[in-house]
mmCIF file of C-alpha atoms in Angstrom:
data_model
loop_
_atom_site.group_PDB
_atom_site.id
_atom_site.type_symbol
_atom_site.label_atom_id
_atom_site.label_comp_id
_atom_site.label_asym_id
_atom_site.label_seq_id
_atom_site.Cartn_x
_atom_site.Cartn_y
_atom_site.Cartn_z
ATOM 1 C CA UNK A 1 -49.453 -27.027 -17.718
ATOM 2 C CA UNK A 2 -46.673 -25.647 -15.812
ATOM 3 C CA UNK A 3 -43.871 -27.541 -14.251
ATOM 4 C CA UNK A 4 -41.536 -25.930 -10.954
ATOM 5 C CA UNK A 5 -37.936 -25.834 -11.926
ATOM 6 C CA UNK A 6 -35.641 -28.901 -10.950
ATOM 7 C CA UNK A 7 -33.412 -27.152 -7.717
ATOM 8 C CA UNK A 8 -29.281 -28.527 -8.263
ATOM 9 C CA UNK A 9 -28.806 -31.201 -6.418
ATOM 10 C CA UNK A 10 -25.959 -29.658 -3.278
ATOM 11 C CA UNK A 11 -23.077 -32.066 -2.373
ATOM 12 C CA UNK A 12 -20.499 -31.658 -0.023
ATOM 13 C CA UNK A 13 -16.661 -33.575 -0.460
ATOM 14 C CA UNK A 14 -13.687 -33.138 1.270
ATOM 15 C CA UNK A 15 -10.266 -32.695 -1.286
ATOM 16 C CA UNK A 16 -7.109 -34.010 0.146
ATOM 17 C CA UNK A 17 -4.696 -33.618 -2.862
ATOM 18 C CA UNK A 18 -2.964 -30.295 -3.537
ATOM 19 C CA UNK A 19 -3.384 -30.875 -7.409
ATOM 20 C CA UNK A 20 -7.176 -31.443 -6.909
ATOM 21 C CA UNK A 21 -7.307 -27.988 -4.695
ATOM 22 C CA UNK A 22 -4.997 -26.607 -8.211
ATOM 23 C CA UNK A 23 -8.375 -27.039 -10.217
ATOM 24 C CA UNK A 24 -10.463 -24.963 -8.009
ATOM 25 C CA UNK A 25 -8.518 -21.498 -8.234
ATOM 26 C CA UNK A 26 -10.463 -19.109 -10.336
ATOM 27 C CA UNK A 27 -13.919 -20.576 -8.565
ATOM 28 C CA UNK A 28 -11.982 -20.429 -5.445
ATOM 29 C CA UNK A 29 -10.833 -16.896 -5.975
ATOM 30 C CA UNK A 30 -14.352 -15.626 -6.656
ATOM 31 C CA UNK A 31 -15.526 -17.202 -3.187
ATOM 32 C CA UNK A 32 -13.207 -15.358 -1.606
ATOM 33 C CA UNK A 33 -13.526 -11.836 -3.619
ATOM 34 C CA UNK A 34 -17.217 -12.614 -2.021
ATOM 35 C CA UNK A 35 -16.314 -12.646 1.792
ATOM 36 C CA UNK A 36 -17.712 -9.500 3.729
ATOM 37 C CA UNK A 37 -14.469 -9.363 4.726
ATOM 38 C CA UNK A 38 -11.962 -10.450 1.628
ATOM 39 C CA UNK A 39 -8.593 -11.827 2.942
ATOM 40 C CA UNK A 40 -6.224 -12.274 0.829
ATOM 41 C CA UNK A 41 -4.781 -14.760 2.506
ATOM 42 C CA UNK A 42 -7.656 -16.786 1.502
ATOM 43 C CA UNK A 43 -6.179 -16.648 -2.477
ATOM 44 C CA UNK A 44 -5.487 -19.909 -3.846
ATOM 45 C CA UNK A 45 -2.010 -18.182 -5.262
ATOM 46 C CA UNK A 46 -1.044 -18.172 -1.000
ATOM 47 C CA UNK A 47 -2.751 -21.111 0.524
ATOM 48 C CA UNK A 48 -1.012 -23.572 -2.542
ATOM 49 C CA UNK A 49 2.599 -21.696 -1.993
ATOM 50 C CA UNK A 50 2.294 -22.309 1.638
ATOM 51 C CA UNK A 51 1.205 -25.690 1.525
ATOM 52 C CA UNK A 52 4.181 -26.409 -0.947
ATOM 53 C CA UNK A 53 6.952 -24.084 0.547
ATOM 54 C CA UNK A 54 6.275 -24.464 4.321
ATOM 55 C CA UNK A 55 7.668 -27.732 4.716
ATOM 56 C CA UNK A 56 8.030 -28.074 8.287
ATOM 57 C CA UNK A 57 4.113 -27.556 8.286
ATOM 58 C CA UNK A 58 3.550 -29.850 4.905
ATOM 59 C CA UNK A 59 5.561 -32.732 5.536
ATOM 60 C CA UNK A 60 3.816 -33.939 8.560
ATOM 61 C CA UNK A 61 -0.154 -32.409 7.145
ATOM 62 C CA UNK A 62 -2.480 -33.315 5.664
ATOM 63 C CA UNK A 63 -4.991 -31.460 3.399
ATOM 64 C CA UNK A 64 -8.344 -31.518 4.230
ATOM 65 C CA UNK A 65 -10.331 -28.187 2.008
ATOM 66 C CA UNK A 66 -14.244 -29.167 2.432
ATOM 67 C CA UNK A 67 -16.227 -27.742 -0.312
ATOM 68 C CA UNK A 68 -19.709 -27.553 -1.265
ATOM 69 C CA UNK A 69 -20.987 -27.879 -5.308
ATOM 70 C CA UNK A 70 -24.749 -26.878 -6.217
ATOM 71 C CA UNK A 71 -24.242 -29.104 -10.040
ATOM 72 C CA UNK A 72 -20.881 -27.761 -11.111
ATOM 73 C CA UNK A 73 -20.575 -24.856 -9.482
ATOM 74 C CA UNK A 74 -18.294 -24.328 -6.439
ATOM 75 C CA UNK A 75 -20.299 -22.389 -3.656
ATOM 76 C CA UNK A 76 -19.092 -22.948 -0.587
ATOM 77 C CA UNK A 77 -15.495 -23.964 1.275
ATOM 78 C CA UNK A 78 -13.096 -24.429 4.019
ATOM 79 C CA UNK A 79 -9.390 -24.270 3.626
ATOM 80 C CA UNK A 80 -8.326 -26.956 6.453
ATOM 81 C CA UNK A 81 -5.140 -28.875 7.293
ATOM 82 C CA UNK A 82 -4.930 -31.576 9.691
ATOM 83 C CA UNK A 83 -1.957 -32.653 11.626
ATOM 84 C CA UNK A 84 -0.432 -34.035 14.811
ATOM 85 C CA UNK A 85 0.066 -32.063 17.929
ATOM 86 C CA UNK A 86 0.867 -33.830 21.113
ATOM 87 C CA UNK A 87 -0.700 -36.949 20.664
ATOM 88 C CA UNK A 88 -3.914 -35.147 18.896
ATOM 89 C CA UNK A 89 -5.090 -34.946 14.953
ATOM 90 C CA UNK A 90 -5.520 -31.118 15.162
ATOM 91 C CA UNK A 91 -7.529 -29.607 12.074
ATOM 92 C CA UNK A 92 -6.192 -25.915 11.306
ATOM 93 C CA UNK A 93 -6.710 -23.074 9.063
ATOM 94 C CA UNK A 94 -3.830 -23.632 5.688
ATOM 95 C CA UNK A 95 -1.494 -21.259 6.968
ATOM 96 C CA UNK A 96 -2.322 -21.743 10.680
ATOM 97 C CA UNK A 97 -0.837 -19.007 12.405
ATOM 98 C CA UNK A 98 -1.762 -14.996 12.913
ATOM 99 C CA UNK A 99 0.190 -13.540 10.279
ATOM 100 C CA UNK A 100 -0.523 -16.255 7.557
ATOM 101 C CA UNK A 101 -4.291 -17.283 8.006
ATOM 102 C CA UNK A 102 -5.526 -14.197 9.457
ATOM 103 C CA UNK A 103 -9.174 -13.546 8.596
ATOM 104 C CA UNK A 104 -9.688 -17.500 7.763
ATOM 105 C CA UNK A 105 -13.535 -18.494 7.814
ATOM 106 C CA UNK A 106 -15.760 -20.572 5.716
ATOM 107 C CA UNK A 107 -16.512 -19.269 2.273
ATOM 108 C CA UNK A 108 -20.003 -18.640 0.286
ATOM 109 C CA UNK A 109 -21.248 -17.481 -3.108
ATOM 110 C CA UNK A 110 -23.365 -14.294 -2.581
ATOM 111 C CA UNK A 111 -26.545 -15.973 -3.434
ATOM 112 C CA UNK A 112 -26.298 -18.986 -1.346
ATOM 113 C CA UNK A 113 -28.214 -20.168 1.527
ATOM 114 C CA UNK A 114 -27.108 -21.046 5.200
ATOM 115 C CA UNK A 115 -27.984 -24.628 4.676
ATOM 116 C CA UNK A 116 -24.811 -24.810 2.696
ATOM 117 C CA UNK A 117 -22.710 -23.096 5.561
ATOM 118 C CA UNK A 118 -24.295 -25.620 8.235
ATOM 119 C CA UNK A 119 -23.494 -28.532 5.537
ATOM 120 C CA UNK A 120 -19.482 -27.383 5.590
ATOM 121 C CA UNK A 121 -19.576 -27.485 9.055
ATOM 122 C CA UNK A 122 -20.513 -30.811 9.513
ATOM 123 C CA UNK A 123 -17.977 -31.301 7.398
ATOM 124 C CA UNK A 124 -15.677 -29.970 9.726
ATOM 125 C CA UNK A 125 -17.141 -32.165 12.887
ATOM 126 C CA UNK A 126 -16.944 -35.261 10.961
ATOM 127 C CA UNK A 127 -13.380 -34.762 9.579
ATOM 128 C CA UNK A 128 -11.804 -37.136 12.060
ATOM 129 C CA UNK A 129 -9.755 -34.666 13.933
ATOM 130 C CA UNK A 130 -9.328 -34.480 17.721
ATOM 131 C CA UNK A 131 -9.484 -30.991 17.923
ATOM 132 C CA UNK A 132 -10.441 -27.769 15.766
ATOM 133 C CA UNK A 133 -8.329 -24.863 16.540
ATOM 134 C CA UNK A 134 -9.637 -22.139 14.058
ATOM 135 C CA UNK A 135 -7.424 -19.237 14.622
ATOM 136 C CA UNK A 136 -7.931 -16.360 12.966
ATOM 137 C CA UNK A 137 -11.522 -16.228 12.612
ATOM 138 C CA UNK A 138 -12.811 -12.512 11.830
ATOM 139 C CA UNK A 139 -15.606 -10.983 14.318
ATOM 140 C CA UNK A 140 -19.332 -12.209 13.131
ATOM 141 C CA UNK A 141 -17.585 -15.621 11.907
ATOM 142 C CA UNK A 142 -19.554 -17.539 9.241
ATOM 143 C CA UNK A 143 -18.175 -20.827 11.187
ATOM 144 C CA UNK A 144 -19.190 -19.729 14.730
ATOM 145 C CA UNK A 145 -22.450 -18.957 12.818
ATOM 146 C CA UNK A 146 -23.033 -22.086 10.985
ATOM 147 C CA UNK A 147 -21.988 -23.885 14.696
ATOM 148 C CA UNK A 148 -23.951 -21.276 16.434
ATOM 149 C CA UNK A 149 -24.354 -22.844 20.392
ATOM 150 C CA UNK A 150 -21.749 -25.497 19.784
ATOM 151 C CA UNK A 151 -18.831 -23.192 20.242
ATOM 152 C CA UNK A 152 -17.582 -19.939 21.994
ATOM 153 C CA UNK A 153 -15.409 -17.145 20.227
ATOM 154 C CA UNK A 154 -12.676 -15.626 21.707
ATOM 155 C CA UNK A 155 -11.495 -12.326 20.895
ATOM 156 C CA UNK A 156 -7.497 -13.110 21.035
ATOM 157 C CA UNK A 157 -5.847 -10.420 19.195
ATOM 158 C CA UNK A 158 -7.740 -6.717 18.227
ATOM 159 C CA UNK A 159 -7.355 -5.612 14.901
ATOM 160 C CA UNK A 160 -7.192 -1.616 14.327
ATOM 161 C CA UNK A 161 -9.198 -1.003 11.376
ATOM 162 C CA UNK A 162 -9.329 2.538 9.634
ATOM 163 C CA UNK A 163 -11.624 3.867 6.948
ATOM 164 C CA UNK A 164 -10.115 6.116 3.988
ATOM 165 C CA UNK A 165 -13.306 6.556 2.199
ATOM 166 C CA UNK A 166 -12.959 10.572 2.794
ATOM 167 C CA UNK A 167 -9.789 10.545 1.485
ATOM 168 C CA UNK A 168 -5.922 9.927 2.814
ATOM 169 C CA UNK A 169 -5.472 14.367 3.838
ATOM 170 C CA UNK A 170 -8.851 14.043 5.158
ATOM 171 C CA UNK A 171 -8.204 11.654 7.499
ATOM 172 C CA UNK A 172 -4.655 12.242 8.467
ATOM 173 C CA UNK A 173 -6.107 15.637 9.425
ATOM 174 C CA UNK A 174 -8.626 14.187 11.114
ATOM 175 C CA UNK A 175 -6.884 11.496 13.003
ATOM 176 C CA UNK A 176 -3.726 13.817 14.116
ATOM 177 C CA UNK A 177 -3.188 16.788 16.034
ATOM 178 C CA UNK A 178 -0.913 19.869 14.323
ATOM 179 C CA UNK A 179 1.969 18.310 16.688
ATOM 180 C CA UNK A 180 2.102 15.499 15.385
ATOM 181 C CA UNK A 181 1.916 16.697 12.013
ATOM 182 C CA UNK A 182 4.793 18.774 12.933
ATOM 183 C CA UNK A 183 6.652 15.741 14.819
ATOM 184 C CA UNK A 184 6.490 13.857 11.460
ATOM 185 C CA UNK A 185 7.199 16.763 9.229
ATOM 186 C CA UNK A 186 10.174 17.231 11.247
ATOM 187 C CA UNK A 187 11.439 13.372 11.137
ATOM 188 C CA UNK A 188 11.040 13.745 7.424
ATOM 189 C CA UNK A 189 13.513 16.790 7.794
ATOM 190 C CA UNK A 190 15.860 14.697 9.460
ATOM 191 C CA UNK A 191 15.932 11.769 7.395
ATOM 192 C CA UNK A 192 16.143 14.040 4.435
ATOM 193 C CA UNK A 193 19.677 16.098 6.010
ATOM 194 C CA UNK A 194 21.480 12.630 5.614
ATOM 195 C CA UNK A 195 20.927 12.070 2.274
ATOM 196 C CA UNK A 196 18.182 12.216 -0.789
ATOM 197 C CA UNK A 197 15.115 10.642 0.572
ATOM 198 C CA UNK A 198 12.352 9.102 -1.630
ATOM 199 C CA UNK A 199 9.484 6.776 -1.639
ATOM 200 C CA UNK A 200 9.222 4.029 -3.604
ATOM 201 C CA UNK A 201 6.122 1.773 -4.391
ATOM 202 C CA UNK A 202 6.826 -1.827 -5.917
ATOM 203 C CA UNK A 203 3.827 -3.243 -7.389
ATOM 204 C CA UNK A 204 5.084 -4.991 -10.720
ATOM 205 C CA UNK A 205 6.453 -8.488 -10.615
ATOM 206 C CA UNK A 206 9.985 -7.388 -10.945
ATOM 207 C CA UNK A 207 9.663 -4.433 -9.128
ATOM 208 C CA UNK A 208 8.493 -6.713 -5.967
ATOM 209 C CA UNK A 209 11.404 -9.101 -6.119
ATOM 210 C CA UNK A 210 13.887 -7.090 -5.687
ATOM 211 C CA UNK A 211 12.006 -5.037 -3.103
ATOM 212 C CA UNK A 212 11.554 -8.393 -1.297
ATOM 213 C CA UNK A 213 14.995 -8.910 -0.466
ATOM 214 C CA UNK A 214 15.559 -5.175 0.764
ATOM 215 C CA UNK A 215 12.536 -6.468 3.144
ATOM 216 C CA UNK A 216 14.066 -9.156 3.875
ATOM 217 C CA UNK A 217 17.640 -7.586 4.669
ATOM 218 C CA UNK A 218 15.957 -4.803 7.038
ATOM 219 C CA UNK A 219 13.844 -7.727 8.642
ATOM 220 C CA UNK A 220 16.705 -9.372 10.033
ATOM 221 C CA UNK A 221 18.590 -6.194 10.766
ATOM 222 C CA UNK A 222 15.588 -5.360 13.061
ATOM 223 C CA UNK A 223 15.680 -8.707 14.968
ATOM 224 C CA UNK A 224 19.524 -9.119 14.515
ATOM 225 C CA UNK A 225 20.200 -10.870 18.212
ATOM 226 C CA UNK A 226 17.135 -11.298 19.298
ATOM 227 C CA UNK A 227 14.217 -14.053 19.116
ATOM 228 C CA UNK A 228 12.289 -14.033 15.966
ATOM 229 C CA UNK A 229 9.295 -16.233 15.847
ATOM 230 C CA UNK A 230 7.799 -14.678 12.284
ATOM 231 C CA UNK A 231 10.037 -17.160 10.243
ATOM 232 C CA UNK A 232 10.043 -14.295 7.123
ATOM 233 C CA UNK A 233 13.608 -14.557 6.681
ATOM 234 C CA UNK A 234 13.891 -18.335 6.822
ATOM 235 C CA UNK A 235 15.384 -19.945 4.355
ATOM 236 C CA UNK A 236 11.775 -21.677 3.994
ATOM 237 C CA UNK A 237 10.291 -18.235 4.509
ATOM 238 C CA UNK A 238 11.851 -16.131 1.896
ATOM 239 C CA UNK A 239 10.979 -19.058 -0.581
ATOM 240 C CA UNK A 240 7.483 -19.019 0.372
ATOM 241 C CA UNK A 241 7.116 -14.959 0.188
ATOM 242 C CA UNK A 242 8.965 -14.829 -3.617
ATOM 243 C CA UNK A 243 6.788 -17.570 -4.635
ATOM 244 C CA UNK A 244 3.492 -16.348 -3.006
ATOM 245 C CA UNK A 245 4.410 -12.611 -4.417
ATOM 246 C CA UNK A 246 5.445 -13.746 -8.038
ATOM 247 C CA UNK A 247 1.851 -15.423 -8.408
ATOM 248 C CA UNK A 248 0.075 -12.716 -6.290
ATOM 249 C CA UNK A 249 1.547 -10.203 -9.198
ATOM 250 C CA UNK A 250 -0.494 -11.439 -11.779
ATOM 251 C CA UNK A 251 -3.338 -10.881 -9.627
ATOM 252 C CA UNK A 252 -1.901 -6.924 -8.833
ATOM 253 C CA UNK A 253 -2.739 -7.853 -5.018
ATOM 254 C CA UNK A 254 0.959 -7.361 -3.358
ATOM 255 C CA UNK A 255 2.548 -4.049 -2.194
ATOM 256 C CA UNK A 256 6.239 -2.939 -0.996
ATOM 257 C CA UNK A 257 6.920 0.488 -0.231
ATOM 258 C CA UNK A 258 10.451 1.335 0.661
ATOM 259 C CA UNK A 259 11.545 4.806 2.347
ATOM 260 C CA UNK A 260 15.167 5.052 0.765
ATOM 261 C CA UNK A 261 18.065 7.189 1.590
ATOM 262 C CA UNK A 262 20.631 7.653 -1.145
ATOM 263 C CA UNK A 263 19.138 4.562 -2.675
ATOM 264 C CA UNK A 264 19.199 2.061 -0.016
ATOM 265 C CA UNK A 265 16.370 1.359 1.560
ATOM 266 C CA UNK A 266 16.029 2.155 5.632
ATOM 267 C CA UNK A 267 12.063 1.033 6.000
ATOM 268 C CA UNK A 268 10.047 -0.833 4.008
ATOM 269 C CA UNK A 269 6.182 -2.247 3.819
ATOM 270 C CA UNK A 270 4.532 -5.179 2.987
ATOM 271 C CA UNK A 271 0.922 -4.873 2.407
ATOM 272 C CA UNK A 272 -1.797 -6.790 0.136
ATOM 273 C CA UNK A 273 -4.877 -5.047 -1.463
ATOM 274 C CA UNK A 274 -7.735 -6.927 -2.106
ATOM 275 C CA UNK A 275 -11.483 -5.490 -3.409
ATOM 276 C CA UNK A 276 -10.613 -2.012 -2.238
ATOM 277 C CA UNK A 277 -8.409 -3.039 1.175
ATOM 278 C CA UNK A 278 -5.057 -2.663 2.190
ATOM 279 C CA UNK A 279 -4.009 -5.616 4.181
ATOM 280 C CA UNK A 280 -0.809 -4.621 6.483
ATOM 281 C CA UNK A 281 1.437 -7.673 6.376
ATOM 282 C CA UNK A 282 4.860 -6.761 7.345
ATOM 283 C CA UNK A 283 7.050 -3.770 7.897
ATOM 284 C CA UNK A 284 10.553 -3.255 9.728
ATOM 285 C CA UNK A 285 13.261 -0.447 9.281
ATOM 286 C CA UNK A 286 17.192 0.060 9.865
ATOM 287 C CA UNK A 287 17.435 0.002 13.590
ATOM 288 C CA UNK A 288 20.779 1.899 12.954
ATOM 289 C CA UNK A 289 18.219 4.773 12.002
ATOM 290 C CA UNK A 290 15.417 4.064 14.695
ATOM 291 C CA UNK A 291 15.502 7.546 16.927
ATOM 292 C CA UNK A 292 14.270 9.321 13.263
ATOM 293 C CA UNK A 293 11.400 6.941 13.490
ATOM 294 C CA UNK A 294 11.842 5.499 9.548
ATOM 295 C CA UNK A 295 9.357 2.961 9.750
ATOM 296 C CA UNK A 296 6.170 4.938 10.978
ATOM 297 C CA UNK A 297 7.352 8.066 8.034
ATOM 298 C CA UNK A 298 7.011 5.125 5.694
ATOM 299 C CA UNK A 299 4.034 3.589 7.311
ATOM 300 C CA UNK A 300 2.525 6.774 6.539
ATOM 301 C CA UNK A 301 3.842 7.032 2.626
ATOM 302 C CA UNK A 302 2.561 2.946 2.258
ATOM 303 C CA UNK A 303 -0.953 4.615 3.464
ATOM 304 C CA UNK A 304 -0.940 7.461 1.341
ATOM 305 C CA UNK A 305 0.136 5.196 -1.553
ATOM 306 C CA UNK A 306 -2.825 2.804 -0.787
ATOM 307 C CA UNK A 307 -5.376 5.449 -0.474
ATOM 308 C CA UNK A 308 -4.126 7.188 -4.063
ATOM 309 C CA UNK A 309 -4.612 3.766 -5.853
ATOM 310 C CA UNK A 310 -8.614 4.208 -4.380
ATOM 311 C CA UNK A 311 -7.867 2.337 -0.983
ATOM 312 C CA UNK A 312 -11.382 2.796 0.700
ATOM 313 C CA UNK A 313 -9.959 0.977 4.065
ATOM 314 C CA UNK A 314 -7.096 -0.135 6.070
ATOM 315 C CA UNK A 315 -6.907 -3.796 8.097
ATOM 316 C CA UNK A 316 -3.626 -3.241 10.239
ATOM 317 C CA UNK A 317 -4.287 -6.807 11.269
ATOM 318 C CA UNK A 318 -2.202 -7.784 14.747
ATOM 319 C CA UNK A 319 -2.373 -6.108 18.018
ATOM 320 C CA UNK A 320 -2.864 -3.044 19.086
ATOM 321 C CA UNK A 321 0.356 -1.140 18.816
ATOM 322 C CA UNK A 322 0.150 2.624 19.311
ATOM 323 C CA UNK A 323 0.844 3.888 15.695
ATOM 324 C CA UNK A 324 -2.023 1.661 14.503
ATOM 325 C CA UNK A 325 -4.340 2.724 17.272
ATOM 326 C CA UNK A 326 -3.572 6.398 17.136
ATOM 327 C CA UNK A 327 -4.746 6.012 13.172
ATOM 328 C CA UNK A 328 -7.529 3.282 13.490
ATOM 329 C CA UNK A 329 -10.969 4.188 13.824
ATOM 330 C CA UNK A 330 -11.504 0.949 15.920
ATOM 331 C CA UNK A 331 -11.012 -2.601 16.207
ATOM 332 C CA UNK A 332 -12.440 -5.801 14.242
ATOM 333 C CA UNK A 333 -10.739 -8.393 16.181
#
């Protein structure tokens, strides 16, 4: 006599305590290793900082991660936040915006079925918001899947992708002409008659923290006298980042490169790496040094950088700026 095995029972719950969310991060880091498209801004080391650090979000949220358990076993989530807007409980992405939940969506283990994606979406619907604004969905959604006729996507903002499987000379070959090879050799020139010029890639915990603040410095040199809506070098904003990037460390995910003449640094970028991707998150240079075009030389170096760690692809993540276009193979919005 023979006997089927016993299938784990699924259940779906709804946690809406950060400390409860705390006990989830290596299954939660897995799910998100898992993605077809990994975004690091997924990590539980980001999506806890930011819940903690952005207060002006935080104070008036409240937490709302739906997750799906086959026994023990986490295999399924959605990182949520609900809070007022005009009258409205609005349910968001943790993080909420472009440049801080980009590439949200609902999370599976690889050998799950869609049952437990359609199961986290009712979640969703039954959460008791208003409204679902889920902003930074990737193309070919999990969410829009799961929801299927019950919502329309809207492409809001393309994102330049670029593939560096053959290699970072390969491609810069392939994707520039010999002038403007010879337009950046030359602004390398330039930047190198005012002083010793060198590249340097932060990557260890110490290392990244004081790299940080030369970011931070150039950042609001950049947008000295003019309207910055990024919040990066908000007090709340510079907390968040050396928070996020001192628990990111341990995880080797966060990346600064700095272009620096006679040791101080004139450009710098911020980029995460994640299973194989380089995740562009924010760069900025000395506008004092702007007509030598520092930021797109170090743009450039951050690339090359990447692609020598074994960088198989770039997410430039944004809009469609020309240096980003003129490198990108195309666009996953």
């Amino acid at each position: 006599m023979t006997t089927a095995p016993v299938a784990t029972r699924l259940e779906f719950g709804t946690l809406e305590r950060i400390e409860d969310f705390d006990e989830l991060r290596p299954e939660w880091n897995a799910l998100v290793r898992a993605m077809p498209r990994p975004s690091p801004f997924l990590l539980h080391e980001w999506l806890s900082t930011w819940w903690r650090w952005w207060q002006h979000y935080g104070e008036r949220a409240e937490l709302s991660v739906h997750v799906a358990r086959r026994g023990d076993r986490l295999v399924g989530a959605v990182p949520l936040m609900i809070r007022p807007h005009l009258g409205l409980q609005v349910a968001r992405f943790i993080g909420g915006s472009e440049r801080v939940g980009a590439l949200a969506d609902l999370m599976l283990a690889p050998d799950e079925v869609p049952d437990v994606a359609v199961g986290l979406a009712g979640q969703i619907a039954s959460s008791g918001a208003d409204l679902v604004d889920l902003y930074g969905l990737p193309a070919r959604s999990r969410v829009a899947g799961a929801l299927r006729s019950e919502i329309e996507v809207i492409a809001r903002v393309e994102a330049p992708v670029l593939d560096l499987t053959p290699g970072w000379d390969a491609v810069y070959q392939a994707k520039t002409s010999s002038k403007k090879r010879n337009f950046h050799r030359r602004r390398r020139r330039q930047l190198a008659s005012l002083g010793r010029l060198e590249v340097a890639v932060a990557r260890t915990r110490h290392d990244l923290a004081s790299a940080l603040d030369e970011a931070f410095r150039l950042h609001a040199l950049r947008w000295q006298g003019r309207p910055d809506g990024s919040g990066f070098v908000t007090p709340v904003g510079k907390r968040f980042h050396r928070a996020a990037i001192d628990l990111l460390a341990e995880l080797d995910v966060p990346r600064i490169v700095l272009l620096k003449l006679d040791g101080r640094a004139i450009a710098f970028h911020y980029y995460l790496v994640l299973e194989g991707r380089m995740y562009v998150h924010r760069l900025g240079f000395d506008p004092e040094l702007a007509r030598l075009s520092p930021g797109l030389v170090n743009t450039l170096d951050a690339i090359e950088a990447a692609a020598a760690e074994g960088v198989t692809r770039v997410e430039f993540l944004g809009g469609a700026e020309r240096y980003k276009v003129e490198l990108a193979d195309g666009f996953e919005p």
